[in-house]
XYZ file of C-alpha atoms in Angstrom:
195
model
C 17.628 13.591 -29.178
C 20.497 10.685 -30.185
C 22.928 10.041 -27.664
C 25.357 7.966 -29.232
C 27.937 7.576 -26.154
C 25.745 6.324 -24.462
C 26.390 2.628 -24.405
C 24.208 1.068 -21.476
C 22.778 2.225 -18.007
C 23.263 0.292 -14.938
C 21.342 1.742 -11.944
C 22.602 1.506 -8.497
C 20.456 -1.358 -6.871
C 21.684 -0.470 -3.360
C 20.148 2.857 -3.860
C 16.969 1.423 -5.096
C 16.783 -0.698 -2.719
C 17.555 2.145 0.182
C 14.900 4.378 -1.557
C 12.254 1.598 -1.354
C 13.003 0.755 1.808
C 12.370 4.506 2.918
C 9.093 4.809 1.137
C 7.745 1.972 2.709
C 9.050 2.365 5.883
C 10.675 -1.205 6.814
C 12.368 -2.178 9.422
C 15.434 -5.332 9.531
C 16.660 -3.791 6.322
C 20.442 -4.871 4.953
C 22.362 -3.157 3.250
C 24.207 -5.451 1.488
C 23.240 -8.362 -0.670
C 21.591 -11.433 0.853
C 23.138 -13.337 -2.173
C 24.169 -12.494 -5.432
C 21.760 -10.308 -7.087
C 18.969 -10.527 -3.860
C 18.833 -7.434 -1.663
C 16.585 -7.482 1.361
C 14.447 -4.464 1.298
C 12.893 -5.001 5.163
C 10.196 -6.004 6.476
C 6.633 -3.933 7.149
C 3.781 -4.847 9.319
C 0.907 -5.527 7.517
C -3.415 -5.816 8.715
C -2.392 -9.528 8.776
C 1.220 -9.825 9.842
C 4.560 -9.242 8.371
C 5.369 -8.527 4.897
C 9.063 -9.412 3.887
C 10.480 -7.347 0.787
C 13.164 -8.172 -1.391
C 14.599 -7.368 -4.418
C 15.647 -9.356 -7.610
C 17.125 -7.229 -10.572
C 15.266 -9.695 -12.616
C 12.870 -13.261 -12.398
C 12.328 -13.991 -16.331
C 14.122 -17.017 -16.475
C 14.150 -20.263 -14.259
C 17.825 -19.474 -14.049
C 16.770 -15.900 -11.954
C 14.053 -18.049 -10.317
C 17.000 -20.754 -8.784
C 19.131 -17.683 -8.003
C 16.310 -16.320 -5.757
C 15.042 -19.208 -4.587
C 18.513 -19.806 -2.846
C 19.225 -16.455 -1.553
C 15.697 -17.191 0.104
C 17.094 -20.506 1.870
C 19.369 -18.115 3.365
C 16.912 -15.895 4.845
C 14.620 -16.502 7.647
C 10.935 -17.804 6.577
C 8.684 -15.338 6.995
C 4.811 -16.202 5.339
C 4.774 -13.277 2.949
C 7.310 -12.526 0.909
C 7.823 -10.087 -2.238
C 9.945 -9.879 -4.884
C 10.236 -6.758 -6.518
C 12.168 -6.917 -9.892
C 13.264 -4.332 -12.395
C 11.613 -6.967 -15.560
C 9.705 -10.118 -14.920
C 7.647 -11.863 -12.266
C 8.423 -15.848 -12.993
C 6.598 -17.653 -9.576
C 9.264 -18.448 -7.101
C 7.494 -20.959 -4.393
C 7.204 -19.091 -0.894
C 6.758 -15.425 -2.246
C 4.909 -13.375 -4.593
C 6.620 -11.239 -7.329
C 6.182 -7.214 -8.468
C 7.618 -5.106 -11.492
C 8.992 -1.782 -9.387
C 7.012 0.213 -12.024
C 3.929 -1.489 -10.469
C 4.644 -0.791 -6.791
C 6.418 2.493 -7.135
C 6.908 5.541 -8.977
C 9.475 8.262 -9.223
C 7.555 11.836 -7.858
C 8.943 14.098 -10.296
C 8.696 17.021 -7.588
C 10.427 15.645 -4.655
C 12.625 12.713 -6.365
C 11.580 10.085 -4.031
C 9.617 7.084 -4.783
C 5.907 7.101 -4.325
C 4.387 3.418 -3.428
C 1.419 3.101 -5.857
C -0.556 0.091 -4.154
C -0.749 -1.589 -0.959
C 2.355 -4.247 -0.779
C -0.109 -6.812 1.336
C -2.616 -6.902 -1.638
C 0.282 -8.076 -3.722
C 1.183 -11.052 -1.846
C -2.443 -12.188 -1.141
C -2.724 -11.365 2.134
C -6.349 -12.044 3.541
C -7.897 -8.316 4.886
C -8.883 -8.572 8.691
C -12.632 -8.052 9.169
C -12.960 -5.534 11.598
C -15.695 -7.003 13.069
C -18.935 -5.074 15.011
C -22.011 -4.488 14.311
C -23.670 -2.088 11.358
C -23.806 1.229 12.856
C -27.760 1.455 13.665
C -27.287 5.457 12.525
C -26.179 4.732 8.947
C -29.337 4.549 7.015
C -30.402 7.780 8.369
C -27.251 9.542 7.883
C -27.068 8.356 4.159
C -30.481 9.796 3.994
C -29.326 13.251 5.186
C -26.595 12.916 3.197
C -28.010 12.561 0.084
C -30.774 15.104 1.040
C -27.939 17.596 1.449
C -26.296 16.751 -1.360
C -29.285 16.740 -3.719
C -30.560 20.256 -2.599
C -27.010 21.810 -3.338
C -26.648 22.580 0.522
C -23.552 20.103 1.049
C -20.322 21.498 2.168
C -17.205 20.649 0.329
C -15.067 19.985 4.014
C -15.482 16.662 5.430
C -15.291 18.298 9.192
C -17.974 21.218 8.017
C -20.101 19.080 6.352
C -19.956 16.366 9.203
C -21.037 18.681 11.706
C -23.722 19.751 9.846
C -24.859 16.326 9.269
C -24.684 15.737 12.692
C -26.657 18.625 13.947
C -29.141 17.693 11.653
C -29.247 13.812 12.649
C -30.015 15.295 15.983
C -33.202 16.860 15.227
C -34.873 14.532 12.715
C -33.847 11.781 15.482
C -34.677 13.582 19.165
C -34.728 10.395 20.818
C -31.779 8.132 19.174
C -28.314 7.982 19.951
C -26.461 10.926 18.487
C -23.545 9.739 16.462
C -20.154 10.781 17.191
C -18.173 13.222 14.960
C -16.134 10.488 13.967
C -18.787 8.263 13.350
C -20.313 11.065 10.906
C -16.880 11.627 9.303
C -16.540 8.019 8.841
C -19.910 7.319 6.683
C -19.471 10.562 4.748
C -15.689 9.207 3.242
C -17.632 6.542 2.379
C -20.626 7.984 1.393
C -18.429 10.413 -1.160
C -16.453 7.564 -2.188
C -19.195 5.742 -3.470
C -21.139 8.660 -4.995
């Protein structure tokens, strides 16, 4: 279908930038921009700190990369930073850059944006290691697990299923530790995930 009056679309960046800020749930947003064509979208606590968000309608020329670069200088420093832009992601030192259509998508249902990805894997930041020890239980739990899911007994529920594991950890094992529910519910996510 030809449109021919249509001459150009220019979308509202202070709504896209409200609507991203929503779906990701920052905090310190503004709702004005920082300077010139740089919005701040807020900030969002991360596994390994704070995650600023921006947005740049564009970084695809070192002309878009200056512009950004000094509506930065402006803002405090934070260690992660992300650009999200509408077309290009030219490096700008001190942050990371994102196309929109890589973080977020439009659900077609509700007409709010959907985040696609994690924003911390974007900028690099390191994962914290939750540390512990391997649960002692998991090899025999995987071994139930797989017994019940080779024999066609499995339950489709992750709560059903994990108390039947359970149960039957508890009499192959009399004398060990019984795991807790969570425990079970925990190794079975995985255990699915990887199967």
């Amino acid at each position: 279908m030809d449109y021919p009056s249509v001459q150009a679309l220019r979308p509202d960046a202070g709504r896209i930038v409200a609507a991203l800020a929503e779906a990701l749930g920052c905090k310190r947003r503004k709702q004005t921009p920082v300077h010139g064509q740089t919005w701040r979208i807020g900030a969002l606590e991360a596994e390994a700190g704070e995650v600023m968000f921006y947005f740049h309608t564009k970084l695809q020329s070192e002309e878009d990369a200056r512009s950004f670069s000094d509506a930065l200088s402006r803002e405090v420093r934070t260690q992660w930073r992300l650009a999200v832009t509408a077309a290009g992601t030219l490096p700008v030192a001190g942050s990371q850059a994102v196309r929109l259509d890589d973080l977020a998508e439009l659900d077609h249902e509700t007409g709010a944006l959907r985040i696609l990805a994690t924003p911390a894997d974007f900028v690099g930041m390191p994962r914290r290691n939750p540390g512990g020890r391997p649960s002692e239980q998991g090899p025999a739990l995987a071994a139930i697990m797989s017994d019940r899911q080779d024999s066609g007994v499995a339950l489709a529920g992750l709560n059903a299923e994990s108390r039947e594991i359970r149960a039957a950890f508890t009499v192959q094992n009399p004398s060990a530790k019984t795991p807790s529910i969570e425990t079970v519910k925990r190794h079975l996510s995985k255990f699915r995930a990887g199967s």
